[in-house]
mmCIF file of C-alpha atoms in Angstrom:
data_model
loop_
_atom_site.group_PDB
_atom_site.id
_atom_site.type_symbol
_atom_site.label_atom_id
_atom_site.label_comp_id
_atom_site.label_asym_id
_atom_site.label_seq_id
_atom_site.Cartn_x
_atom_site.Cartn_y
_atom_site.Cartn_z
ATOM 1 C CA MET P 1 31.873 -34.002 35.489
ATOM 2 C CA VAL P 2 32.087 -30.427 34.267
ATOM 3 C CA SER P 3 31.691 -27.565 36.711
ATOM 4 C CA ARG P 4 30.483 -24.097 35.880
ATOM 5 C CA LYS P 5 32.780 -21.109 36.251
ATOM 6 C CA LYS P 6 32.430 -19.444 39.616
ATOM 7 C CA HIS P 7 31.939 -15.949 38.172
ATOM 8 C CA TRP P 8 28.803 -16.998 36.296
ATOM 9 C CA ASN P 9 25.464 -16.121 37.807
ATOM 10 C CA ASN P 10 24.512 -19.042 40.061
ATOM 11 C CA LYS P 11 20.824 -18.359 39.541
ATOM 12 C CA ALA P 12 21.181 -19.025 35.801
ATOM 13 C CA PHE P 13 21.920 -22.741 36.371
ATOM 14 C CA THR P 14 19.954 -25.599 37.856
ATOM 15 C CA TYR P 15 22.965 -27.688 38.935
ATOM 16 C CA THR P 16 26.500 -27.029 40.165
ATOM 17 C CA SER P 17 27.995 -29.425 37.567
ATOM 18 C CA TYR P 18 27.004 -31.184 34.341
ATOM 19 C CA LEU P 19 27.890 -34.412 32.538
ATOM 20 C CA PRO P 20 30.321 -34.027 29.599
ATOM 21 C CA GLN P 21 27.611 -35.004 27.084
ATOM 22 C CA THR P 22 25.279 -32.249 28.276
ATOM 23 C CA VAL P 23 24.426 -29.774 25.521
ATOM 24 C CA LEU P 24 24.652 -26.150 26.649
ATOM 25 C CA LEU P 25 23.245 -23.279 24.602
ATOM 26 C CA LEU P 26 25.170 -20.014 24.375
ATOM 27 C CA ALA P 27 23.228 -16.899 23.419
ATOM 28 C CA GLY P 28 25.199 -13.874 22.236
ATOM 29 C CA LEU P 29 23.298 -10.737 23.205
ATOM 30 C CA ARG P 30 26.059 -8.274 22.212
ATOM 31 C CA ASP P 31 28.791 -8.194 19.599
ATOM 32 C CA GLY P 32 32.207 -9.168 20.893
ATOM 33 C CA THR P 33 34.500 -12.029 21.873
ATOM 34 C CA ASN P 34 34.586 -14.190 24.982
ATOM 35 C CA ILE P 35 36.360 -17.273 26.251
ATOM 36 C CA VAL P 36 34.235 -20.084 27.702
ATOM 37 C CA THR P 37 36.134 -22.551 29.915
ATOM 38 C CA ALA P 38 34.903 -25.883 31.266
ATOM 39 C CA GLU P 39 36.744 -27.375 34.265
ATOM 40 C CA HIS P 40 36.534 -30.921 35.587
ATOM 41 C CA GLN P 41 34.818 -30.993 38.949
ATOM 42 C CA SER P 42 37.220 -33.401 40.694
ATOM 43 C CA VAL P 43 40.385 -33.519 38.548
ATOM 44 C CA GLU P 44 42.380 -30.353 39.168
ATOM 45 C CA GLY P 45 43.933 -28.792 36.083
ATOM 46 C CA LEU P 46 41.722 -30.691 33.624
ATOM 47 C CA SER P 47 39.925 -28.087 31.603
ATOM 48 C CA ASP P 48 39.221 -26.913 28.084
ATOM 49 C CA SER P 49 38.370 -23.545 26.589
ATOM 50 C CA VAL P 50 36.670 -22.307 23.456
ATOM 51 C CA ARG P 51 36.665 -18.819 21.973
ATOM 52 C CA VAL P 52 33.253 -17.445 21.066
ATOM 53 C CA ASP P 53 32.930 -14.603 18.545
ATOM 54 C CA VAL P 54 29.518 -12.903 18.364
ATOM 55 C CA ASN P 55 28.536 -10.904 15.279
ATOM 56 C CA ARG P 56 24.853 -10.179 15.529
ATOM 57 C CA LEU P 57 22.570 -9.383 12.598
ATOM 58 C CA ALA P 58 20.879 -6.433 14.295
ATOM 59 C CA ASP P 59 20.131 -3.621 11.811
ATOM 60 C CA LYS P 60 21.210 -5.896 8.958
ATOM 61 C CA LEU P 61 18.667 -8.715 8.750
ATOM 62 C CA TYR P 62 14.983 -7.765 8.623
ATOM 63 C CA LEU P 63 11.973 -10.081 8.438
ATOM 64 C CA PHE P 64 8.697 -8.707 7.045
ATOM 65 C CA GLN P 65 5.107 -9.793 6.579
ATOM 66 C CA PHE P 66 2.830 -7.467 4.634
ATOM 67 C CA THR P 67 -0.941 -7.543 4.283
ATOM 68 C CA PRO P 68 -2.723 -7.939 1.940
ATOM 69 C CA ALA P 69 -0.699 -11.147 1.678
ATOM 70 C CA VAL P 70 0.280 -10.706 -1.978
ATOM 71 C CA LYS P 71 3.481 -9.871 -3.847
ATOM 72 C CA THR P 72 4.546 -6.426 -2.616
ATOM 73 C CA GLU P 73 7.089 -3.906 -3.893
ATOM 74 C CA VAL P 74 9.294 -2.442 -1.151
ATOM 75 C CA SER P 75 11.760 0.440 -1.490
ATOM 76 C CA TYR P 76 14.131 2.151 0.947
ATOM 77 C CA GLU P 77 17.482 3.928 1.248
ATOM 78 C CA ASP P 78 20.413 2.188 2.933
ATOM 79 C CA GLY P 79 23.016 3.716 5.238
ATOM 80 C CA LEU P 80 25.041 4.896 2.227
ATOM 81 C CA GLY P 81 22.080 6.737 0.699
ATOM 82 C CA VAL P 82 21.550 4.187 -2.080
ATOM 83 C CA THR P 83 17.925 3.470 -3.031
ATOM 84 C CA HIS P 84 16.885 -0.187 -3.235
ATOM 85 C CA THR P 85 13.698 -1.762 -4.577
ATOM 86 C CA VAL P 86 12.904 -5.369 -3.676
ATOM 87 C CA PHE P 87 9.875 -7.642 -3.882
ATOM 88 C CA THR P 88 8.310 -10.013 -1.386
ATOM 89 C CA ASN P 89 7.220 -13.495 -2.355
ATOM 90 C CA ASP P 90 3.636 -14.194 -3.412
ATOM 91 C CA ASP P 91 2.294 -14.235 0.156
ATOM 92 C CA GLY P 92 3.787 -10.894 1.199
ATOM 93 C CA SER P 93 6.705 -12.220 3.264
ATOM 94 C CA LEU P 94 10.283 -11.022 2.902
ATOM 95 C CA ALA P 95 13.644 -11.823 4.510
ATOM 96 C CA LEU P 96 15.926 -8.883 3.729
ATOM 97 C CA PHE P 97 19.665 -8.777 4.430
ATOM 98 C CA GLU P 98 20.948 -5.217 4.133
ATOM 99 C CA PRO P 99 24.594 -4.928 5.315
ATOM 100 C CA ASN P 100 24.395 -1.116 5.388
ATOM 101 C CA GLY P 101 21.127 -1.041 7.322
ATOM 102 C CA ILE P 102 17.841 0.651 6.436
ATOM 103 C CA ALA P 103 18.278 4.403 6.916
ATOM 104 C CA SER P 104 14.925 5.663 5.590
ATOM 105 C CA ASP P 105 11.257 5.023 6.025
ATOM 106 C CA LEU P 106 10.004 1.937 4.227
ATOM 107 C CA ARG P 107 7.692 2.408 1.235
ATOM 108 C CA ALA P 108 5.460 -0.446 0.103
ATOM 109 C CA ALA P 109 2.881 -0.938 -2.656
ATOM 110 C CA CYS P 110 0.871 -3.839 -4.014
ATOM 111 C CA LEU P 111 -2.151 -4.784 -6.119
ATOM 112 C CA ASP P 112 -4.807 -7.122 -4.758
ATOM 113 C CA ASN P 113 -7.673 -7.998 -7.131
ATOM 114 C CA ASN P 114 -6.759 -4.933 -9.216
ATOM 115 C CA THR P 115 -7.060 -2.713 -6.125
ATOM 116 C CA SER P 116 -4.051 -0.568 -5.222
ATOM 117 C CA TYR P 117 -2.665 -0.573 -1.674
ATOM 118 C CA ARG P 118 0.060 1.708 -0.307
ATOM 119 C CA GLY P 119 1.985 2.143 2.913
ATOM 120 C CA THR P 120 4.875 4.136 4.412
ATOM 121 C CA PHE P 121 6.412 2.836 7.618
ATOM 122 C CA SER P 122 8.810 4.696 9.888
ATOM 123 C CA LYS P 123 12.341 3.381 10.200
ATOM 124 C CA LEU P 124 11.942 3.892 13.956
ATOM 125 C CA ALA P 125 9.328 1.132 13.979
ATOM 126 C CA LEU P 126 11.600 -1.465 12.341
ATOM 127 C CA LYS P 127 12.640 -4.432 14.458
ATOM 128 C CA SER P 128 15.909 -6.251 13.891
ATOM 129 C CA GLY P 129 18.274 -8.321 15.993
ATOM 130 C CA GLU P 130 18.482 -11.675 17.686
ATOM 131 C CA GLY P 131 16.618 -12.313 20.895
ATOM 132 C CA ASN P 132 17.814 -14.464 23.772
ATOM 133 C CA GLY P 133 17.783 -17.988 22.347
ATOM 134 C CA ALA P 134 18.267 -19.419 25.846
ATOM 135 C CA LYS P 135 14.820 -18.046 26.683
ATOM 136 C CA GLY P 136 13.199 -19.218 23.454
ATOM 137 C CA GLU P 137 13.026 -15.714 21.970
ATOM 138 C CA LEU P 138 12.652 -15.737 18.191
ATOM 139 C CA TYR P 139 13.959 -13.288 15.599
ATOM 140 C CA PRO P 140 11.439 -10.418 15.411
ATOM 141 C CA ILE P 141 9.085 -10.085 12.424
ATOM 142 C CA ASN P 142 7.864 -6.698 11.197
ATOM 143 C CA VAL P 143 4.152 -7.025 10.409
ATOM 144 C CA PHE P 144 2.782 -4.124 8.357
ATOM 145 C CA SER P 145 -0.664 -3.544 6.848
ATOM 146 C CA LEU P 146 -1.044 -1.545 3.648
ATOM 147 C CA ARG P 147 -4.099 0.641 3.107
ATOM 148 C CA LEU P 148 -6.313 1.265 0.128
ATOM 149 C CA ALA P 149 -4.776 4.012 -1.967
ATOM 150 C CA ALA P 150 -6.642 7.350 -1.847
ATOM 151 C CA VAL P 151 -9.659 5.833 -0.059
ATOM 152 C CA ALA P 152 -10.999 6.933 3.302
ATOM 153 C CA GLN P 153 -13.904 5.615 5.363
ATOM 154 C CA VAL P 154 -15.771 8.321 7.242
ATOM 155 C CA LYS P 155 -18.396 7.857 9.957
ATOM 156 C CA LEU P 156 -20.547 10.928 10.633
ATOM 157 C CA LEU P 157 -22.555 11.315 13.829
ATOM 158 C CA LYS P 158 -25.137 13.810 14.993
ATOM 159 C CA PRO P 159 -24.492 15.769 18.203
ATOM 160 C CA ASP P 160 -26.621 13.209 20.097
ATOM 161 C CA GLY P 161 -24.348 10.374 18.904
ATOM 162 C CA THR P 162 -26.737 8.800 16.388
ATOM 163 C CA ALA P 163 -25.655 8.144 12.813
ATOM 164 C CA LEU P 164 -26.133 10.895 10.261
ATOM 165 C CA ALA P 165 -28.268 9.378 7.483
ATOM 166 C CA ASN P 166 -30.326 10.384 4.448
ATOM 167 C CA THR P 167 -28.464 13.664 4.279
ATOM 168 C CA GLU P 168 -26.627 15.317 1.425
ATOM 169 C CA VAL P 169 -22.942 15.569 2.386
ATOM 170 C CA ILE P 170 -20.420 17.604 0.400
ATOM 171 C CA LEU P 171 -16.854 16.343 0.518
ATOM 172 C CA ARG P 172 -14.241 18.790 -0.669
ATOM 173 C CA GLY P 173 -11.065 17.155 -1.929
ATOM 174 C CA GLY P 174 -7.771 18.927 -2.230
ATOM 175 C CA VAL P 175 -4.055 18.439 -2.678
ATOM 176 C CA TYR P 176 -1.427 19.462 -0.149
ATOM 177 C CA ARG P 177 2.208 19.765 -1.213
ATOM 178 C CA THR P 178 4.977 21.007 1.086
ATOM 179 C CA VAL P 179 2.294 21.774 3.692
ATOM 180 C CA ILE P 180 0.480 24.149 1.312
ATOM 181 C CA TRP P 181 -3.000 23.586 -0.118
ATOM 182 C CA ARG P 182 -2.761 23.585 -3.921
ATOM 183 C CA GLN P 183 -6.256 24.763 -4.821
ATOM 184 C CA THR P 184 -5.570 24.683 -8.582
ATOM 185 C CA ALA P 185 -4.021 21.190 -8.578
ATOM 186 C CA THR P 186 -5.059 18.893 -11.409
ATOM 187 C CA THR P 187 -4.748 15.187 -12.003
ATOM 188 C CA PRO P 188 -3.822 13.476 -15.296
ATOM 189 C CA THR P 189 -5.937 10.767 -16.884
ATOM 190 C CA ALA P 190 -4.324 7.569 -18.132
ATOM 191 C CA PRO P 191 -3.104 7.758 -21.767
ATOM 192 C CA ALA P 192 -4.153 5.177 -24.316
ATOM 193 C CA HIS P 193 -1.462 2.808 -25.531
ATOM 194 C CA GLY P 194 0.780 4.497 -28.095
ATOM 195 C CA LEU P 195 -0.945 7.865 -27.795
ATOM 196 C CA PRO P 196 0.239 11.045 -26.046
ATOM 197 C CA ALA P 197 -1.083 11.734 -22.564
ATOM 198 C CA PRO P 198 -4.398 13.629 -22.587
ATOM 199 C CA PRO P 199 -4.778 17.010 -20.864
ATOM 200 C CA VAL P 200 -4.961 17.031 -17.101
ATOM 201 C CA ARG P 201 -8.348 17.449 -15.465
ATOM 202 C CA PRO P 202 -9.168 19.391 -12.288
ATOM 203 C CA LEU P 203 -10.040 17.689 -9.043
ATOM 204 C CA LEU P 204 -13.809 17.506 -8.617
ATOM 205 C CA TRP P 205 -15.988 18.167 -5.621
ATOM 206 C CA THR P 206 -18.266 15.219 -4.844
ATOM 207 C CA ALA P 207 -21.560 14.902 -3.004
ATOM 208 C CA LYS P 208 -23.169 11.634 -1.897
ATOM 209 C CA ARG P 209 -26.190 10.570 0.131
ATOM 210 C CA ILE P 210 -25.281 8.203 2.928
ATOM 211 C CA THR P 211 -27.155 5.704 5.088
ATOM 212 C CA PRO P 212 -26.110 4.129 8.419
ATOM 213 C CA SER P 213 -25.889 0.643 6.917
ATOM 214 C CA SER P 214 -23.900 1.713 3.869
ATOM 215 C CA PRO P 215 -20.476 3.192 4.699
ATOM 216 C CA MET P 216 -19.227 5.644 2.149
ATOM 217 C CA LYS P 217 -15.860 5.332 0.379
ATOM 218 C CA THR P 218 -14.584 8.372 -1.436
ATOM 219 C CA ALA P 219 -11.591 8.350 -3.749
ATOM 220 C CA CYS P 220 -9.566 11.562 -3.946
#
């Protein structure tokens, strides 16, 4: 029979001793080294010890799931300031081992049915690190949703709370850079293959008539 060490928390165990063939699970919650000793319950001096070294993967191993669930490009800077670009598999999942840690926000982009999706996710929101395996805690997964690029859905209501419908609405688009509105900003059009890029064109104001049953999407 194997007895537990007296300095262990008594409430963490169901019995005062265990059979030698009992499988015990050790969960390392912090980096470091410890010595685990098992003593025979009735034979004095009969014991054995094992050294346990814990090197956790916190801030090194990251698990991701992106939606839309398609192949996604992901870029970031590590703890040394080096920029990395990686790709998920075809269903948007990624297991990333970064020994220097992720030191920047995460940037992601994908195409789904020829529609562009983008996303920027704060490094403060990233989850990494083993849970308590003795309690069935799994390694955390970062689940992020990308949004349609340059598309916004707007719901307009009257002062009484009813939907604004059958009304001409003018949407003014603009570009902000370094917290300043660039009124004269222009946007380039895509060049034809093998030809020089065409002149840039100014951003246009748009006006659309909306109905309650038909939400409006406006690309800037």
